[in-house]
Amino acid sequence: IDPNADADEMTARRLAESFAAYLKACKLDERALSTLPPGRFLMPGDLEGSPALTFAPLAGIDDKRPRAGSLHAMMDRRYEAYKTHVVKPFFREHITRLDRQIVLIDAMQALNAGPGAMADLERAVTEILSCFRPGRGSFLTDLFSRRIDRILVAATKADHLHHESHDRLQAIVRRLADRAVARANFTGADVDVVAMAAVRATREGTVRQGRETLPVIIGTPIAGEKINGETFDGKTETAIFPGDLPENIDAVFDVSGADHRQDSAD
């Protein structure tokens, strides 16, 4: 795609659809990436198909002012409109009057995908904390009338682990939050962590494997979910050994090391 070509609505729509499909693919379990803006491309709601979401990043552009009437100029204009008419109103109406904030993260999905996904989750939390940092001078922080003084980073889906592993999950999230706070140069607010589940979808049990007794979780995987090569129909209950989280917390974030995925077994 030539960014200097004349602006064309069909080309813009095709690029936006491809970009949205790319973001959705990045969010799947295989990659489990978290830093996937713009967020409304994943959850468009009433904006689906509107010009507000009909833009995409372009390759081969520079810092020069785009030619009027070009595809580059169209994309630049629509992205700025997205920030003005979608992002800013959301912050103004829902965030700016708060002094406390809960940040929900899917640490389980990232842990299963490996250190690369965990590093990306850390980047996402860093960017979120940066939005709450006073004095940064961004188009978001300038909106804040109150200072966020307490933030809770909550790892969801704790019911996908046996309770024996909850402390280790919380320790991993604590390390992630501490690293994100340091990277964002975020001070002046208390940041705490917790492992939780909004809905408990499993129960705990044990199974015998030879002479060993394994802690398992029992539940019904969603239709189409794959575990150990088996695809479930959404109706069959099964017992799953979720594996042990790594003892070496630093290894969880080491993208140069081995893949520290959880091993799951029926």
XYZ file of C-alpha atoms in Angstrom:
266
model
C 0.000 0.000 0.000
C 1.389 3.380 -1.037
C 0.676 5.860 1.786
C 1.035 8.727 -0.688
C -1.670 7.351 -2.976
C -4.981 9.175 -3.181
C -7.297 8.528 -0.241
C -9.832 5.831 -0.977
C -12.619 4.745 1.379
C -12.652 1.115 0.236
C -8.895 0.830 0.751
C -9.211 2.403 4.196
C -11.991 -0.021 5.147
C -10.023 -3.028 3.900
C -6.931 -1.956 5.850
C -8.969 -1.343 9.012
C -10.566 -4.802 8.770
C -7.162 -6.439 8.282
C -5.724 -4.493 11.216
C -8.619 -5.528 13.481
C -8.161 -9.176 12.446
C -4.439 -8.902 13.232
C -5.124 -7.491 16.716
C -7.648 -10.254 17.441
C -5.156 -12.916 16.333
C -2.516 -11.411 18.638
C -4.924 -11.702 21.571
C -5.557 -15.442 21.099
C -3.986 -17.969 23.477
C -1.152 -18.835 21.068
C 0.334 -15.329 21.379
C -1.610 -13.836 24.310
C -0.358 -10.300 23.694
C -1.730 -7.448 25.805
C -0.377 -4.223 24.279
C -2.959 -4.050 21.493
C -4.189 -0.498 20.954
C -6.510 0.950 19.832
C -8.768 -0.907 22.271
C -12.022 -0.234 20.420
C -10.743 -2.290 17.475
C -11.104 -5.327 19.754
C -14.364 -4.148 21.375
C -15.952 -1.765 18.840
C -19.440 -1.714 20.348
C -21.628 0.894 18.667
C -18.649 2.209 16.680
C -18.297 -0.926 14.548
C -18.038 0.000 10.872
C -17.967 3.747 11.548
C -15.265 6.109 10.197
C -14.030 6.452 13.797
C -12.582 2.930 13.483
C -11.756 2.993 9.782
C -8.022 3.595 9.969
C -4.842 1.540 10.268
C -1.077 2.032 10.647
C 0.851 2.432 7.404
C 4.346 1.244 6.560
C 6.915 3.429 4.848
C 5.876 6.788 6.288
C 8.099 9.474 7.798
C 7.663 12.498 10.047
C 6.918 14.817 7.151
C 3.471 16.343 6.859
C 1.357 14.027 4.672
C 0.185 15.220 1.295
C -3.341 16.612 1.416
C -5.811 14.129 -0.010
C -3.457 11.169 0.424
C -4.182 7.881 2.191
C -1.572 8.883 4.792
C -3.415 12.144 5.490
C -6.734 10.299 5.820
C -5.330 7.778 8.304
C -3.595 10.496 10.318
C -6.765 12.585 10.480
C -8.934 9.653 11.564
C -6.477 8.529 14.223
C -6.412 12.027 15.720
C -10.224 12.073 15.593
C -10.275 8.717 17.411
C -8.192 10.177 20.234
C -10.358 13.299 20.404
C -13.822 11.766 20.116
C -13.364 8.260 21.581
C -10.403 8.122 23.975
C -10.650 11.522 25.643
C -14.404 11.318 26.368
C -13.927 7.850 27.895
C -11.261 9.143 30.264
C -13.204 12.314 31.007
C -16.480 10.507 31.785
C -15.200 7.381 33.535
C -11.656 7.848 34.848
C -10.720 11.430 35.677
C -12.834 11.779 38.830
C -11.473 8.603 40.416
C -8.750 8.468 43.042
C -8.528 4.660 43.044
C -8.296 2.225 40.167
C -8.435 -1.549 39.594
C -6.416 -2.932 36.668
C -7.521 -6.432 35.628
C -4.934 -8.577 33.852
C -5.045 -12.077 32.381
C -1.757 -13.284 33.814
C -2.741 -16.930 33.340
C -3.034 -16.574 29.573
C 0.301 -14.756 29.376
C 2.037 -17.330 31.600
C 0.836 -20.151 29.379
C 2.102 -18.353 26.270
C 5.607 -17.845 27.679
C 8.062 -15.090 28.651
C 7.406 -13.029 25.521
C 3.735 -12.668 26.432
C 4.646 -11.859 30.045
C 7.057 -9.151 28.882
C 4.301 -7.695 26.709
C 1.867 -7.792 29.644
C 4.426 -5.864 31.685
C 4.637 -3.259 28.902
C 0.849 -2.948 28.909
C 0.707 -2.409 32.688
C 3.549 0.117 32.383
C 1.579 2.101 29.796
C -1.547 1.992 31.961
C 0.336 3.274 35.005
C 1.902 6.000 32.865
C -1.592 7.262 32.025
C -2.251 7.781 35.735
C 1.018 9.584 36.412
C 0.566 13.325 37.029
C 2.751 15.742 35.121
C 3.567 13.486 32.216
C 2.112 16.021 29.806
C 0.339 13.525 27.542
C -3.050 14.164 25.995
C -4.542 11.869 28.686
C -2.839 12.946 31.911
C -3.747 16.559 31.236
C -7.387 15.538 31.768
C -6.951 14.382 35.355
C -8.447 16.619 38.039
C -7.660 14.187 40.871
C -4.609 12.136 41.670
C -4.867 8.344 41.592
C -3.486 7.361 44.997
C -4.284 3.633 45.114
C -4.120 1.043 42.326
C -4.929 -2.660 42.559
C -3.480 -4.952 39.878
C -5.760 -8.010 39.905
C -4.868 -11.270 38.155
C -8.122 -12.870 37.033
C -8.952 -16.556 36.453
C -7.400 -17.700 39.724
C -9.954 -20.517 39.662
C -7.969 -22.023 36.769
C -5.296 -22.913 39.337
C -5.414 -25.067 42.432
C -5.355 -22.909 45.562
C -1.892 -24.295 46.369
C -0.542 -22.171 43.486
C -2.365 -18.928 44.305
C 0.478 -17.529 46.419
C 2.948 -18.132 43.603
C 0.633 -16.480 41.063
C 0.301 -13.468 43.343
C 4.091 -13.308 43.757
C 4.519 -13.287 39.963
C 1.983 -10.474 39.601
C 3.704 -8.581 42.435
C 6.990 -8.775 40.533
C 5.278 -7.673 37.318
C 3.678 -4.690 39.058
C 6.949 -3.665 40.735
C 8.783 -3.800 37.396
C 6.025 -1.796 35.695
C 6.059 0.841 38.461
C 9.821 1.226 38.043
C 9.616 1.458 34.242
C 6.791 4.008 34.367
C 8.636 6.096 36.988
C 5.347 5.956 38.860
C 5.455 7.323 42.410
C 3.023 8.709 44.937
C 0.457 5.901 44.774
C 0.113 2.599 46.582
C 0.099 -0.314 44.127
C -1.145 -3.641 45.466
C -1.831 -6.993 43.780
C -4.301 -9.845 44.214
C -5.189 -13.132 42.508
C -8.936 -13.474 42.065
C -11.780 -14.888 39.984
C -14.902 -12.887 39.168
C -16.829 -16.151 38.803
C -15.662 -19.476 40.186
C -16.079 -21.851 37.243
C -14.169 -24.817 38.699
C -13.910 -26.886 41.850
C -10.857 -28.579 43.296
C -10.083 -32.266 43.631
C -7.283 -34.820 43.573
C -6.449 -37.729 41.272
C -4.130 -40.677 41.735
C -1.407 -41.173 39.135
C 0.615 -44.202 40.112
C 1.791 -43.563 43.638
C 1.396 -39.812 43.316
C -1.643 -37.738 44.272
C -2.085 -34.689 42.059
C -4.160 -31.577 42.842
C -6.569 -30.918 39.968
C -9.295 -28.498 39.004
C -12.611 -29.855 37.747
C -14.799 -28.006 35.307
C -16.253 -27.824 31.809
C -13.938 -26.253 29.198
C -15.671 -23.921 26.760
C -16.634 -25.247 23.333
C -13.620 -25.328 21.028
C -11.043 -25.023 23.811
C -7.976 -27.210 23.284
C -6.092 -28.799 26.182
C -3.258 -31.244 25.511
C -4.413 -31.656 21.917
C -8.005 -32.483 22.896
C -10.791 -30.187 21.701
C -13.756 -29.903 24.049
C -17.432 -29.583 23.154
C -18.474 -27.230 25.954
C -20.542 -29.945 27.660
C -18.035 -32.478 28.962
C -16.673 -32.036 32.474
C -13.036 -32.951 32.971
C -10.344 -32.956 35.641
C -7.167 -31.093 34.713
C -3.822 -30.863 36.445
C -2.942 -27.219 35.756
C 0.754 -27.695 36.446
C 3.065 -25.825 38.755
C 3.976 -22.198 38.269
C 7.737 -21.563 38.008
C 9.588 -21.213 41.311
C 12.085 -18.850 39.677
C 9.996 -15.722 39.169
C 12.711 -13.956 37.161
C 12.583 -16.752 34.575
C 8.948 -15.874 33.867
C 10.092 -12.597 32.286
C 13.299 -13.897 30.665
C 12.581 -13.811 26.932
C 16.107 -15.067 26.217
C 15.647 -18.200 28.317
C 13.648 -21.342 27.858
C 9.886 -21.290 27.453
C 8.342 -21.608 30.914
C 4.863 -22.695 29.936
C 2.673 -24.557 32.316
C 2.269 -28.250 31.610
C -1.348 -29.349 31.711
C -2.532 -32.922 31.949
C -5.869 -34.621 32.402
